[in-house]
Tab-separated table of C-alpha atoms in Angstrom:
chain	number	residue	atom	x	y	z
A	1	UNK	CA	25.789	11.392	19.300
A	2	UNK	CA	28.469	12.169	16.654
A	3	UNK	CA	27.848	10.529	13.071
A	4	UNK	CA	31.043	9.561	11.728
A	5	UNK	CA	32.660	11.290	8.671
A	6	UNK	CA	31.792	8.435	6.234
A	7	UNK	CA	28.134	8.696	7.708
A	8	UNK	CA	28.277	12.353	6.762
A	9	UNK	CA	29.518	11.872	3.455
A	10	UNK	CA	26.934	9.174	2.283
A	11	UNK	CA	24.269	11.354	3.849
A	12	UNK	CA	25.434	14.565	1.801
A	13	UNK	CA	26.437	13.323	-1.360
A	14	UNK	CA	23.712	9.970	-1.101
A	15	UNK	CA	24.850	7.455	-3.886
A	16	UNK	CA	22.303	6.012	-5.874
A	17	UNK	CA	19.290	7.293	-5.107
A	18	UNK	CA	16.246	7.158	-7.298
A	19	UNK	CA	14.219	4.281	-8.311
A	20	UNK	CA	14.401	1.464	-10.980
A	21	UNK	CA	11.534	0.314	-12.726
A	22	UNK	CA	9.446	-2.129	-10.349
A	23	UNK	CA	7.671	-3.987	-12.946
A	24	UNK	CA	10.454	-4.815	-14.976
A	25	UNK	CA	11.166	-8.846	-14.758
A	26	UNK	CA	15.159	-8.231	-14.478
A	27	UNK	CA	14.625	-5.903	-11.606
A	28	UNK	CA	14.170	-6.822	-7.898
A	29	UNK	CA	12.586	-4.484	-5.444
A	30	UNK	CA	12.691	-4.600	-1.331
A	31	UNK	CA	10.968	-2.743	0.898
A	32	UNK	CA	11.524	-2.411	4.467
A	33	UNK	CA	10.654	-0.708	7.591
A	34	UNK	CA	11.956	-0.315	10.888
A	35	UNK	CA	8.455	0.974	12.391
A	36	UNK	CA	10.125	1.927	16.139
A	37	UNK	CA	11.568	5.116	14.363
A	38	UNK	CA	9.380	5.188	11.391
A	39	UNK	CA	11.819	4.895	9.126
A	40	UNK	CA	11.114	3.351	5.469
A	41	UNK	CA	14.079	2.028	3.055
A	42	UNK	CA	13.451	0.847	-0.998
A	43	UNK	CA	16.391	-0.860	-2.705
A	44	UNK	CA	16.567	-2.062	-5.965
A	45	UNK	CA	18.801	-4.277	-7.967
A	46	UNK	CA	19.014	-4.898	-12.065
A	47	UNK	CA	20.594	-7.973	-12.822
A	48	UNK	CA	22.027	-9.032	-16.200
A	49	UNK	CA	21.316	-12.381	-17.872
A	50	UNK	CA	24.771	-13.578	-15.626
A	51	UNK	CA	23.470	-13.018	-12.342
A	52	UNK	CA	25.457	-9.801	-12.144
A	53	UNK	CA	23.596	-6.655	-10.608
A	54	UNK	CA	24.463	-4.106	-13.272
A	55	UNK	CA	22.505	-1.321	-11.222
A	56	UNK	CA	20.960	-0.555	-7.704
A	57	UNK	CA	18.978	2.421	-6.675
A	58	UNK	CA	17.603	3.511	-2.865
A	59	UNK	CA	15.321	6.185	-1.481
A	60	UNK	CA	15.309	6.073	2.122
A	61	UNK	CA	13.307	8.185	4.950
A	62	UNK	CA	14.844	7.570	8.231
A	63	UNK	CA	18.127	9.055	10.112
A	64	UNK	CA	21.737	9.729	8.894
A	65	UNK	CA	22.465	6.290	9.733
A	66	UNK	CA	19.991	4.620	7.661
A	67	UNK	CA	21.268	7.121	4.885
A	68	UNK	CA	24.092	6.274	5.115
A	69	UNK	CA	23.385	2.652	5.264
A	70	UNK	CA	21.106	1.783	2.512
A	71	UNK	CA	24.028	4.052	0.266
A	72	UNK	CA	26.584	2.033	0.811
A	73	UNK	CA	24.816	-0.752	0.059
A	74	UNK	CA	24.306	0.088	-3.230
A	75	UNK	CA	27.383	0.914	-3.624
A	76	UNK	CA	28.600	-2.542	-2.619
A	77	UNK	CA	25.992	-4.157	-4.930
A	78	UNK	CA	26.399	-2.582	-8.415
A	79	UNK	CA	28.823	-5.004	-9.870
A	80	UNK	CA	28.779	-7.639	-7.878
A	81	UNK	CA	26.986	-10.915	-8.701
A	82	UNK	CA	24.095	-11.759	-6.593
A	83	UNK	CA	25.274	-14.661	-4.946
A	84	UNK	CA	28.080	-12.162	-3.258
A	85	UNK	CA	24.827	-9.549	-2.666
A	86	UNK	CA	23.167	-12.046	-0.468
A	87	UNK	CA	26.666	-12.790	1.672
A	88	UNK	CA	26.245	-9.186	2.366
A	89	UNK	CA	26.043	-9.034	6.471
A	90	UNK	CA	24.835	-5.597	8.028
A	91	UNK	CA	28.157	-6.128	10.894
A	92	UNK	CA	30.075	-5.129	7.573
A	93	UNK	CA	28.234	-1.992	6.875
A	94	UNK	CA	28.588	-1.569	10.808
A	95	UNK	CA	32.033	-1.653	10.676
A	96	UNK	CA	32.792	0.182	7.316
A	97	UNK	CA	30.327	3.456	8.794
A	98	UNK	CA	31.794	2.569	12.170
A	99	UNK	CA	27.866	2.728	13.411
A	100	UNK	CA	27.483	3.547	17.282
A	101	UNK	CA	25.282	0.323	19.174
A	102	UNK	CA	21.794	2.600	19.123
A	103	UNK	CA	22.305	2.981	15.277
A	104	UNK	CA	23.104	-0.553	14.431
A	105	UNK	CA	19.500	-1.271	13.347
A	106	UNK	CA	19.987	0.863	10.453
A	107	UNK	CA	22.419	-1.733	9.128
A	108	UNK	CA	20.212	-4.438	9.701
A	109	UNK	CA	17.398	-2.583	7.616
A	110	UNK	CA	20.093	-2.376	4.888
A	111	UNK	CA	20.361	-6.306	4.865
A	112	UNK	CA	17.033	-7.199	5.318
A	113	UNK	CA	16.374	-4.820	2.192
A	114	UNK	CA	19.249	-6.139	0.207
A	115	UNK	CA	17.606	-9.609	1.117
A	116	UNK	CA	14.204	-8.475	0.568
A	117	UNK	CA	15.375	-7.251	-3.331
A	118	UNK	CA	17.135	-10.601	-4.447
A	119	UNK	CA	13.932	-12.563	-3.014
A	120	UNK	CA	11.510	-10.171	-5.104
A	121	UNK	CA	14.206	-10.800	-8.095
A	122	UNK	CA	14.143	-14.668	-7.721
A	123	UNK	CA	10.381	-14.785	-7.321
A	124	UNK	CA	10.135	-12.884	-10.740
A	125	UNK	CA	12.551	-15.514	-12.505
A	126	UNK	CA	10.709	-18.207	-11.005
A	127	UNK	CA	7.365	-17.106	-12.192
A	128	UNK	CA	8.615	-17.321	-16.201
B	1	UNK	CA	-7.297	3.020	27.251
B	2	UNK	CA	-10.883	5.221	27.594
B	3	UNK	CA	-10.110	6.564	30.749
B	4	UNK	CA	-11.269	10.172	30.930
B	5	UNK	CA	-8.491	12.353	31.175
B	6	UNK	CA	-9.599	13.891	34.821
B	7	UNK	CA	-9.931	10.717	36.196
B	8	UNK	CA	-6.753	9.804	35.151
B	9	UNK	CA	-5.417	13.417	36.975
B	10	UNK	CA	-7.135	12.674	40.115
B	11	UNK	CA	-5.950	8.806	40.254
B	12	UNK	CA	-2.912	10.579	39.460
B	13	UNK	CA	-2.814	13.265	42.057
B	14	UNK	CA	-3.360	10.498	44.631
B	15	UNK	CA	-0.826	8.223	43.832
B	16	UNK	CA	1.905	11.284	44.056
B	17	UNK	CA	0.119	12.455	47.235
B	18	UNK	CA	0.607	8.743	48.836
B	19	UNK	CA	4.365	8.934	47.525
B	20	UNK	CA	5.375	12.070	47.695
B	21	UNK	CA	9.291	12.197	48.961
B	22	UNK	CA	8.342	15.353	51.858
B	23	UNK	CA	5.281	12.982	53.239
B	24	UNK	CA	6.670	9.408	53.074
B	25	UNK	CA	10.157	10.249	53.827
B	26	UNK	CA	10.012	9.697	57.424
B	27	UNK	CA	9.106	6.257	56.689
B	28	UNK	CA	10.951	3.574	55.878
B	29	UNK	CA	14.006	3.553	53.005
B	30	UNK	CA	14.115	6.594	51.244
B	31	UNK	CA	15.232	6.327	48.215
B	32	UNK	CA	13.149	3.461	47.440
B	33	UNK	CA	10.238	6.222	48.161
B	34	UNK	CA	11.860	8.687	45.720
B	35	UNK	CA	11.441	5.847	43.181
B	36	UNK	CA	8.226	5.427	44.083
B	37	UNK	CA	7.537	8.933	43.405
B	38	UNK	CA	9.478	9.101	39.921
B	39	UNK	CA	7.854	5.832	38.957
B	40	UNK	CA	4.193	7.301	39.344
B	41	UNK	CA	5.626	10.688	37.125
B	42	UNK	CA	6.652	8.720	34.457
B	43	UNK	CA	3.396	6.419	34.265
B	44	UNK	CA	1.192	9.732	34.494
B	45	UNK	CA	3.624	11.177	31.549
B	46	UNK	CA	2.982	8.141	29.555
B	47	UNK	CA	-0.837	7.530	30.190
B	48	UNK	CA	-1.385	11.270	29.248
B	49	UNK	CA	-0.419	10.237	25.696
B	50	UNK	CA	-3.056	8.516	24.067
B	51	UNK	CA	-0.131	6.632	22.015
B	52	UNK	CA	1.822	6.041	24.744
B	53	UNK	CA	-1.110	4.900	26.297
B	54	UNK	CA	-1.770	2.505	23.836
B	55	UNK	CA	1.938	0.952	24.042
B	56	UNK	CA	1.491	0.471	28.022
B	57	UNK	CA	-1.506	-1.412	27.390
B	58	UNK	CA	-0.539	-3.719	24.741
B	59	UNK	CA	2.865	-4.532	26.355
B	60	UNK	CA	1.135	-5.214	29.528
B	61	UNK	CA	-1.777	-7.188	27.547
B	62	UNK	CA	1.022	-9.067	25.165
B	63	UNK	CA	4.947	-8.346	26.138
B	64	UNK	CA	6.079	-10.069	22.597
B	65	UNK	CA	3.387	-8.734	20.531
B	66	UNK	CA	5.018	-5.404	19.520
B	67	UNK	CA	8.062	-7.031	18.661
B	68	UNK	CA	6.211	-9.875	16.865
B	69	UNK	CA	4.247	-7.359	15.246
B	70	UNK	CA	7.269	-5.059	13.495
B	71	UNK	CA	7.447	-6.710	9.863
B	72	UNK	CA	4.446	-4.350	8.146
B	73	UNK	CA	3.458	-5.070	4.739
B	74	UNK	CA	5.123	-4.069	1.623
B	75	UNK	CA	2.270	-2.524	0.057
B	76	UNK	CA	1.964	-0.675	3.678
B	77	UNK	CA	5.182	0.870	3.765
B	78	UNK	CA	5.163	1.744	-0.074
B	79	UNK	CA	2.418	3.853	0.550
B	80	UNK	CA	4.484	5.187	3.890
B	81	UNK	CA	6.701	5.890	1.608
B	82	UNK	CA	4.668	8.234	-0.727
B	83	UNK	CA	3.591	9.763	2.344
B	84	UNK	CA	7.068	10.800	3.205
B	85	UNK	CA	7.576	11.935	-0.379
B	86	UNK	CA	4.434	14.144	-0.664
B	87	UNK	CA	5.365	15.836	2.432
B	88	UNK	CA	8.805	16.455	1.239
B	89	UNK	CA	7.873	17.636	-2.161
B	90	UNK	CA	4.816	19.489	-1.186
B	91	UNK	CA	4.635	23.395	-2.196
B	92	UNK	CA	4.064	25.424	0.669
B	93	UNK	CA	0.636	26.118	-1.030
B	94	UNK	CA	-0.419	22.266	-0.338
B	95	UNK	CA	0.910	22.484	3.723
B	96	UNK	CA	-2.537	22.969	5.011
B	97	UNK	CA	-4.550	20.561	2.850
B	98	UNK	CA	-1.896	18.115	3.191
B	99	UNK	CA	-2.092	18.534	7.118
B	100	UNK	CA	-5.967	17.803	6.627
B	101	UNK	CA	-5.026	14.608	5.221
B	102	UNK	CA	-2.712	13.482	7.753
B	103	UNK	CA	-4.146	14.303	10.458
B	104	UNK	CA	-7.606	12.571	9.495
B	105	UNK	CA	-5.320	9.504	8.697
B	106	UNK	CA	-3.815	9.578	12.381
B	107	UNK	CA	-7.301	10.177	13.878
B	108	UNK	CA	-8.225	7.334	12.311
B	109	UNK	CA	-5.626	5.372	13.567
B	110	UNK	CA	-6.070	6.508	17.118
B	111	UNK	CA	-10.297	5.125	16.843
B	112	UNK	CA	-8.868	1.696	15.154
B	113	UNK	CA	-6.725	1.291	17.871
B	114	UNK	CA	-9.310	2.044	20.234
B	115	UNK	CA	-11.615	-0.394	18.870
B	116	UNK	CA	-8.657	-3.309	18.654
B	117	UNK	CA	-7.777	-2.469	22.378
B	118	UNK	CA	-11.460	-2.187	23.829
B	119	UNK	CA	-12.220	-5.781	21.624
B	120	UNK	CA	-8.393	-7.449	23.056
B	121	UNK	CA	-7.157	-7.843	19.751
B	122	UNK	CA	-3.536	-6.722	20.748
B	123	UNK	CA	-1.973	-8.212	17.628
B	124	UNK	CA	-4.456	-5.867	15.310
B	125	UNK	CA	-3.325	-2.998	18.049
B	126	UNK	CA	-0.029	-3.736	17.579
B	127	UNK	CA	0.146	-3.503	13.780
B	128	UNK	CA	-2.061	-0.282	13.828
B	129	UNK	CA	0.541	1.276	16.795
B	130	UNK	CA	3.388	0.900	14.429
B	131	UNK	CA	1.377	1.886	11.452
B	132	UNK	CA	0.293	5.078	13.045
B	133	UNK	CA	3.935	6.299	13.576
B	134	UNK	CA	4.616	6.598	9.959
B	135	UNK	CA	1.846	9.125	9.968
B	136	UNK	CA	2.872	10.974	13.424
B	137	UNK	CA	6.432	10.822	11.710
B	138	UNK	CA	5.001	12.700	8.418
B	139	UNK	CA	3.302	15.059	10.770
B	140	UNK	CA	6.046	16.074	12.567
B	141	UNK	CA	8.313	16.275	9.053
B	142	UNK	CA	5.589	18.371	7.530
B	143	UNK	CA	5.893	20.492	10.483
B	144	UNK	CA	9.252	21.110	10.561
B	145	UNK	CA	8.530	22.369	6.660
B	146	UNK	CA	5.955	24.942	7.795
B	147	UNK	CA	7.962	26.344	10.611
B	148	UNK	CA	11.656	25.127	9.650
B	149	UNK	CA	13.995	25.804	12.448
B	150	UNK	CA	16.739	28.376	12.049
């Protein structure tokens, strides 16, 4: 199977990877795992006092794809507020990696992540 | 899922004697026999594997509980995920100690998953099945560190 060039690129040059601080209150941390291949995906968001995400941060261990997927993502997220985060669909990430059927649970990994760090976010607001 | 390993060669041997293409080709249709014969291969290949195994039994036992079964905990796959990153960052100095670990961990898994199977808990099975492959996956990485290919 032949990873497409943006594939490639996010999996050489990775954006955004390293970790935020877990226990801070204005960060949100998901954690997600696609347990057919093993793989394991973190993604973290900071969010300002606006509801913008200011930073995000991954560390993935899985294929290319996933890589490549959970990159992208936080690419997509830094800046954007987290109402737009959560309209974030994983056909989008399909489409902009142009992701081959078998790889298209990557993607969803990606979303349920993204989902998974705005939930842990909201919980910690909530809590206060 | 205990089924000694030379039982499960002789059951085996049978079965491919009773379907063998040269034997029960004058019979009836034959390609359904061939399919016989490649069906009984494949089971063998995946009974051999105690992990395979495993997945046969709980499908069979539960067809929706491995797929029910997939969302593992947080704290779980946090700690999967340390795993991956000690095997990636180990020095070559830590391979064999670090192999120790892993494999113990996967050997334990294998005799939890025994236990869930012989009691019927599939769910339980099902959870420790996936579980275990984060540690088979962080063998096989940690391999590929000792003897990197190319």
């Amino acid at each position: 199977m032949a990873y497409s060039d943006k594939v490639i690129d996010h999996y050489n040059n990775p954006r955004n990877v390293g970790s935020l601080d877990k226990d801070a209150k204005n960060v949100g941390t998901g954690i997600v795992g696609a347990p057919e291949c093993g793989d394991v995906m973190k993604l973290q968001i900071q969010v300002d006092e606006h509801g913008k995400i200011t930073d995000a941060k991954f560390k993935t261990y899985g294929c290319g794809s996933a890589i490549a997927s959970s990159s992208l993502a936080t690419e997509w997220l830094k800046g954007t507020s987290i109402d737009d985060a959560e309209a974030i669909k994983n056909t989008q990430i399909v489409e902009e990696l142009s992701l081959p059927p078998v790889k298209i649970h990557c993607s969803v990994l990606a979303e349920d992540a993204i989902k998974a760090a705005i939930e842990d976010f909201r919980s910690k607001q909530q809590e206060s | 899922m205990d089924l000694p390993r030379d039982e499960l060669e002789q059951r085996y041997l049978e079965a491919s004697r009773e379907t063998h293409p040269d034997r029960a080709a004058a019979s009836a249709d034959e390609t359904a026999t061939l399919r016989r014969s490649a069906e009984v291969n494949d089971a063998y290949r995946a009974l051999r594997d105690p992990w395979r195994r495993a997945e046969v039994i709980i499908a069979k036992a539960d067809p929706s509980a491995l797929d029910r079964k997939k969302d593992l905990c947080p704290v779980f796959l946090m700690e999967a995920m340390e795993l991956a990153e000690r095997v990636a960052d180990a020095e070559p100095s830590e391979f064999s100690k670090l192999r120790q670990s892993i494999e113990s961990r996967r050997d334990s898994y294998l005799q939890r998953l025994r236990s869930a199977l012989a009691e019927n808990r599939i769910d339980d099975a099902a959870v420790l099945l996936h579980e275990s492959r984060y540690c088979r996956k962080a063998l096989r990485d940690l391999e590929e560190r000792e003897h990197p290919i190319g």
